[in-house]
XYZ file of C-alpha atoms in Angstrom:
292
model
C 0.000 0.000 0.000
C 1.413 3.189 -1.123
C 2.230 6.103 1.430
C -0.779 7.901 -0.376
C -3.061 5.567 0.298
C -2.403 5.127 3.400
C -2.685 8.863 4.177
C -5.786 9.148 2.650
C -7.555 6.119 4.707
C -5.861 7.969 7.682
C -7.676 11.107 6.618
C -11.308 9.104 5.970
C -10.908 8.130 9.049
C -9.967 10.753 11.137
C -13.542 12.319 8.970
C -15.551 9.797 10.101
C -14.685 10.463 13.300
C -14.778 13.836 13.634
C -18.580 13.293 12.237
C -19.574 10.801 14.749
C -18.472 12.803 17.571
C -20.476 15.992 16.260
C -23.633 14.157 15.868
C -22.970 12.659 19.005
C -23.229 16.302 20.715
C -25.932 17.385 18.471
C -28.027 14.118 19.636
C -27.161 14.298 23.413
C -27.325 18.295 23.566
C -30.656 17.825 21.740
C -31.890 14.529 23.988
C -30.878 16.277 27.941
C -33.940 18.636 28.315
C -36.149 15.783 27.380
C -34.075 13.645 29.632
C -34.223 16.271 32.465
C -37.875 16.690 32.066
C -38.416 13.190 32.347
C -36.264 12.322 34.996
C -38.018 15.360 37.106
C -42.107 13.844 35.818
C -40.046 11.131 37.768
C -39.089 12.355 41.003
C -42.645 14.083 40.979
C -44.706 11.046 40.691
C -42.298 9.256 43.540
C -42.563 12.154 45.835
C -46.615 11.542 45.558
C -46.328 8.581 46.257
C -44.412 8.806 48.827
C -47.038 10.579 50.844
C -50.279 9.611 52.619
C -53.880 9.796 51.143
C -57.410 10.682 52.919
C -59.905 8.284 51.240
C -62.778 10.626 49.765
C -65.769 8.980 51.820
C -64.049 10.253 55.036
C -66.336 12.543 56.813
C -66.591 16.145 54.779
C -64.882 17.553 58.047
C -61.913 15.309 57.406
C -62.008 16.276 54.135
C -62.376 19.807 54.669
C -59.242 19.894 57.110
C -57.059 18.487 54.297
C -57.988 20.753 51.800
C -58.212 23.484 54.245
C -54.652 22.769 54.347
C -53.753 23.491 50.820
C -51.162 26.440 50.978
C -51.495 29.551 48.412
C -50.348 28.123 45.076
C -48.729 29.681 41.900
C -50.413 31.371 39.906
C -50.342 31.287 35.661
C -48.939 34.848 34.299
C -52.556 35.707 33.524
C -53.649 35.713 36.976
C -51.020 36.870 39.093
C -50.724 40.222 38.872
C -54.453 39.983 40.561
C -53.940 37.492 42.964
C -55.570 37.335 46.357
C -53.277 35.083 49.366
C -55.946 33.279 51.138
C -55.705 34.956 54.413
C -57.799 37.617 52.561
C -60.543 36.012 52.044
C -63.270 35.703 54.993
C -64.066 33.027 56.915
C -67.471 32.093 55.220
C -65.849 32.937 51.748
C -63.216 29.833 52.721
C -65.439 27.909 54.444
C -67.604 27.323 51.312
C -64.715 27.046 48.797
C -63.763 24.214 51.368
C -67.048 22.195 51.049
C -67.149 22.926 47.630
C -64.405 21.637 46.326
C -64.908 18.254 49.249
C -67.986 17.638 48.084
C -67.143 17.567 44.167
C -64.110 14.985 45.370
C -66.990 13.029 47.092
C -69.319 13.358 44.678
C -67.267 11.692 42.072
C -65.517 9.105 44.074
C -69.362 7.649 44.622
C -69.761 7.427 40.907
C -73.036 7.526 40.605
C -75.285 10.115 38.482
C -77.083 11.048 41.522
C -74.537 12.173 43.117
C -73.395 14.136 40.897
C -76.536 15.949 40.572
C -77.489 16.412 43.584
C -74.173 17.907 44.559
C -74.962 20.634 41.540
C -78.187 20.872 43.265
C -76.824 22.073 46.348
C -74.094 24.146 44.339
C -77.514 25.882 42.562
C -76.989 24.263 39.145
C -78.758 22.482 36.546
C -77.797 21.164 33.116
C -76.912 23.294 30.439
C -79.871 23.563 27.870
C -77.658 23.925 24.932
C -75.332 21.396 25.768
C -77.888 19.104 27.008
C -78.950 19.771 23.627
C -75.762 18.596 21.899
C -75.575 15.644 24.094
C -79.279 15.017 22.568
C -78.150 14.767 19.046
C -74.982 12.983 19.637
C -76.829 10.034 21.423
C -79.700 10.040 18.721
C -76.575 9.925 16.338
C -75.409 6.702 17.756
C -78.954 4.990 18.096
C -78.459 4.943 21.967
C -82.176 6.002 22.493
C -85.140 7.877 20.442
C -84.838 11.523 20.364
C -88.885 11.126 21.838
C -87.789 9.246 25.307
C -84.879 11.874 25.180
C -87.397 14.577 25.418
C -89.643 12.995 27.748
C -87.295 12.914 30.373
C -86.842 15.226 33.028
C -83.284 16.979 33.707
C -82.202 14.218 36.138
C -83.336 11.716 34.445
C -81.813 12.648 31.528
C -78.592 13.303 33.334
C -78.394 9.316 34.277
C -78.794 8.058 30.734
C -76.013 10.551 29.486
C -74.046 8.901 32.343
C -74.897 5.821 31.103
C -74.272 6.319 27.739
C -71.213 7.919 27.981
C -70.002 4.962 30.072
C -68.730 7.553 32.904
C -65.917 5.848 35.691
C -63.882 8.619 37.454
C -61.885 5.802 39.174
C -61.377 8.522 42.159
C -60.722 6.652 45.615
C -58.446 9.296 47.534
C -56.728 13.086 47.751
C -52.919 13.072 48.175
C -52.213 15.003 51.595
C -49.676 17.705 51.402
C -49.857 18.482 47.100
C -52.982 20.623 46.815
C -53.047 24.236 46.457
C -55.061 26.989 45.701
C -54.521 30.017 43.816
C -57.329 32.522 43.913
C -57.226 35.572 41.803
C -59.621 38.148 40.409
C -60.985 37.684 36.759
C -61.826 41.045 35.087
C -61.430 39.174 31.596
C -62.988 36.155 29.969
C -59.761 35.657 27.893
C -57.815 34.932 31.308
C -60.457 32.172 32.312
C -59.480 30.419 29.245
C -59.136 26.484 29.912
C -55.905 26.688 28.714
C -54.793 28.951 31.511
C -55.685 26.130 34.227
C -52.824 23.819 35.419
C -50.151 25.681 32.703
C -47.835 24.753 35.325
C -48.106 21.018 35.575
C -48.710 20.744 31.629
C -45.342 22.320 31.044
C -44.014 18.702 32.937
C -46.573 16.124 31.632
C -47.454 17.404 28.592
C -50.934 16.325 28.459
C -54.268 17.158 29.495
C -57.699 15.966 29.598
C -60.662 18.557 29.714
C -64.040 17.913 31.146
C -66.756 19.333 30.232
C -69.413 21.315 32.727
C -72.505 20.153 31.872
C -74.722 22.474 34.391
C -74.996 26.287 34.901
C -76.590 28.600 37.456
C -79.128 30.913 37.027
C -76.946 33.690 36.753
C -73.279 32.204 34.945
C -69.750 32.988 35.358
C -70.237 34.956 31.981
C -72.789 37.555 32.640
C -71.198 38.101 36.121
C -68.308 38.649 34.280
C -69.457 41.159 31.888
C -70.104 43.922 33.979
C -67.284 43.339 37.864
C -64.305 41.713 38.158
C -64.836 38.035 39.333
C -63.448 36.222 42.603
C -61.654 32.969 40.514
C -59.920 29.749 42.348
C -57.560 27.588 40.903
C -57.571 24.627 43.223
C -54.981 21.501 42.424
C -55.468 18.136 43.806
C -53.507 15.036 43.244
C -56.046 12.025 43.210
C -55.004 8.663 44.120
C -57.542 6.631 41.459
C -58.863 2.722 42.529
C -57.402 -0.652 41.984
C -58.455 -0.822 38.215
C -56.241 2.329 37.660
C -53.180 0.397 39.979
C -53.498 3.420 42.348
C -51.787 5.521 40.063
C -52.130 9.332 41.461
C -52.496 11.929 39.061
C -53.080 15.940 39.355
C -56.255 17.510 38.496
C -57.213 20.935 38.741
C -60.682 22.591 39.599
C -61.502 26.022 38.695
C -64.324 27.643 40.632
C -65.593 31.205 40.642
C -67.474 33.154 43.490
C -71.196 33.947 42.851
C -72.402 37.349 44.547
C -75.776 36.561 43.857
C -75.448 32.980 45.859
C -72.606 33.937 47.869
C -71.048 30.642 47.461
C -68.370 28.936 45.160
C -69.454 27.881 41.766
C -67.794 24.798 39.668
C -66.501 26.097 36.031
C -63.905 23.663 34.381
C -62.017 20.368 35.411
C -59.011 19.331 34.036
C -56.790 16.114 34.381
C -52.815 16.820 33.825
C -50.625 13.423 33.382
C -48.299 11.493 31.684
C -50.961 9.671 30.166
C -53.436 10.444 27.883
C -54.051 13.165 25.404
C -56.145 16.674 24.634
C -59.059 14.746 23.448
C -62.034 14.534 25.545
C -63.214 11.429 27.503
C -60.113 9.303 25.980
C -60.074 5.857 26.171
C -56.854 5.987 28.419
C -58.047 8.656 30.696
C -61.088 8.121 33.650
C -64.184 9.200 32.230
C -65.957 11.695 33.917
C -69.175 14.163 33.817
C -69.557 17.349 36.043
């Protein structure tokens, strides 16, 4: 082999080399924020689950005290330049965002449609007309029932076959003591009550998210309040230990309620799951199903 030859292979060489190692870099500097994301979902989920649960049929005073508990949380950039540290609040303001939020955890680790309802009973809601009205056509659509029984039914009656036919399980067993928080703020905007703007933080690490849709409304909604005074808004996290068909797992949801002069009491607006599973799509087939 010729001294030229030999040169040249040296040369190849040294090329190939030199191109291995700079994809190398490019892969591994492209590769660590991924890997440091996941490795923190990691410690996250461990640091859960490191931590005791109160079952959700414990007494609504147990209950209460946990999420009582919940510390001011972080607020999204939309809301914190108008938010409002607990302590500010009064004691009957509190009090009721405490039973409010218990009783939704309650309500939907029973399961049942009657629960549900009644709990937007108490909470002075009823189902939507309009989207009542889309659940209507969708389950016509799918030969579930006759649009004529549909009709004939009253609200919750109507509410338990939409249960029923939308095959709801929220899997819910327990809350995660010592992860919730709240963040309350004041809305002055319909643009910052965007469902995008709820659990922004937790997205950021899990990357997806699960929205539920509110099928009720009170007499006087979030929206026409709204329109005319700023509106008292709480973000309210809670990590959710789910039942043996889900292995325990423990995810974070967040609940967004908003204060109703006219009731004086907390109102239920939008419910979103945040996990490692699942997708944006509503009701997916890898997520708990749930109607509120």
């Amino acid at each position: 082999m010729s001294r030229r030859t030999q040169v040249l292979i040296i040369f190849a060489l040294a090329l190939v080399a030199a191109n291995a190692a700079i994809l190398s870099m490019k892969f591994f500097a492209s590769s660590r924020p991924h890997v440091a994301k996941e490795h923190q979902m990691v410690e996250q989920v461990l640091e859960w689950e490191s931590l005791p649960a109160t079952p959700l049929d414990s007494s609504m005073e147990n209950l209460a005290e946990v999420i009582a508990n919940f510390p001011d949380g972080p607020c999204s950039g939309e809301q914190s330049s108008s938010g409002v540290p607990l302590y500010q609040l009064s004691q009957q303001i509190k009090a009721d965002l405490f039973i409010a939020v218990g009783g939704l955890l309650q309500c939907c680790q029973r399961s049942t449609p009657e629960a549900v309802f009644t709990y937007m009973e108490t909470r002075g809601e009823q189902i939507d007309p309009k989207k009542a009205s889309l659940l209507k056509d969708a389950i016509v659509e799918e030969q579930y029932t006759e649009a004529a029984t549909l009709d004939s039914m009253d609200n919750k009656g109507l509410f338990a076959l939409i249960w029923d036919w939308n095959r709801t399980d929220p899997k819910w067993s327990a809350v995660v003591e010592g992860t919730g928080s709240v963040c309350v703020w004041r809305c002055r905007s319909l643009d910052r009550a965007d469902a995008a703007t709820l659990g922004r933080a937790n997205k950021k690490l899990f990357e997806n998210e699960t929205n539920y849709l509110h099928l009720f409304r009170p007499k006087q909604t979030f929206e026409d309040v709204c329109k005319s005074r700023a509106v008292l808004v709480a973000d309210v996290m809670v990590v959710i230990e789910h039942d043996d068909t889900r292995a325990r797992d423990r995810s974070p949801y967040y609940i967004r309620f908003w204060y109703s002069p006219a009731r004086s009491a907390w109102q239920p607006l939008q419910l979103k799951l945040v996990a490692s599973e699942g997708g944006s799509d509503n009701l997916a087939t890898t997520v708990p199903r749930i109607l509120f």
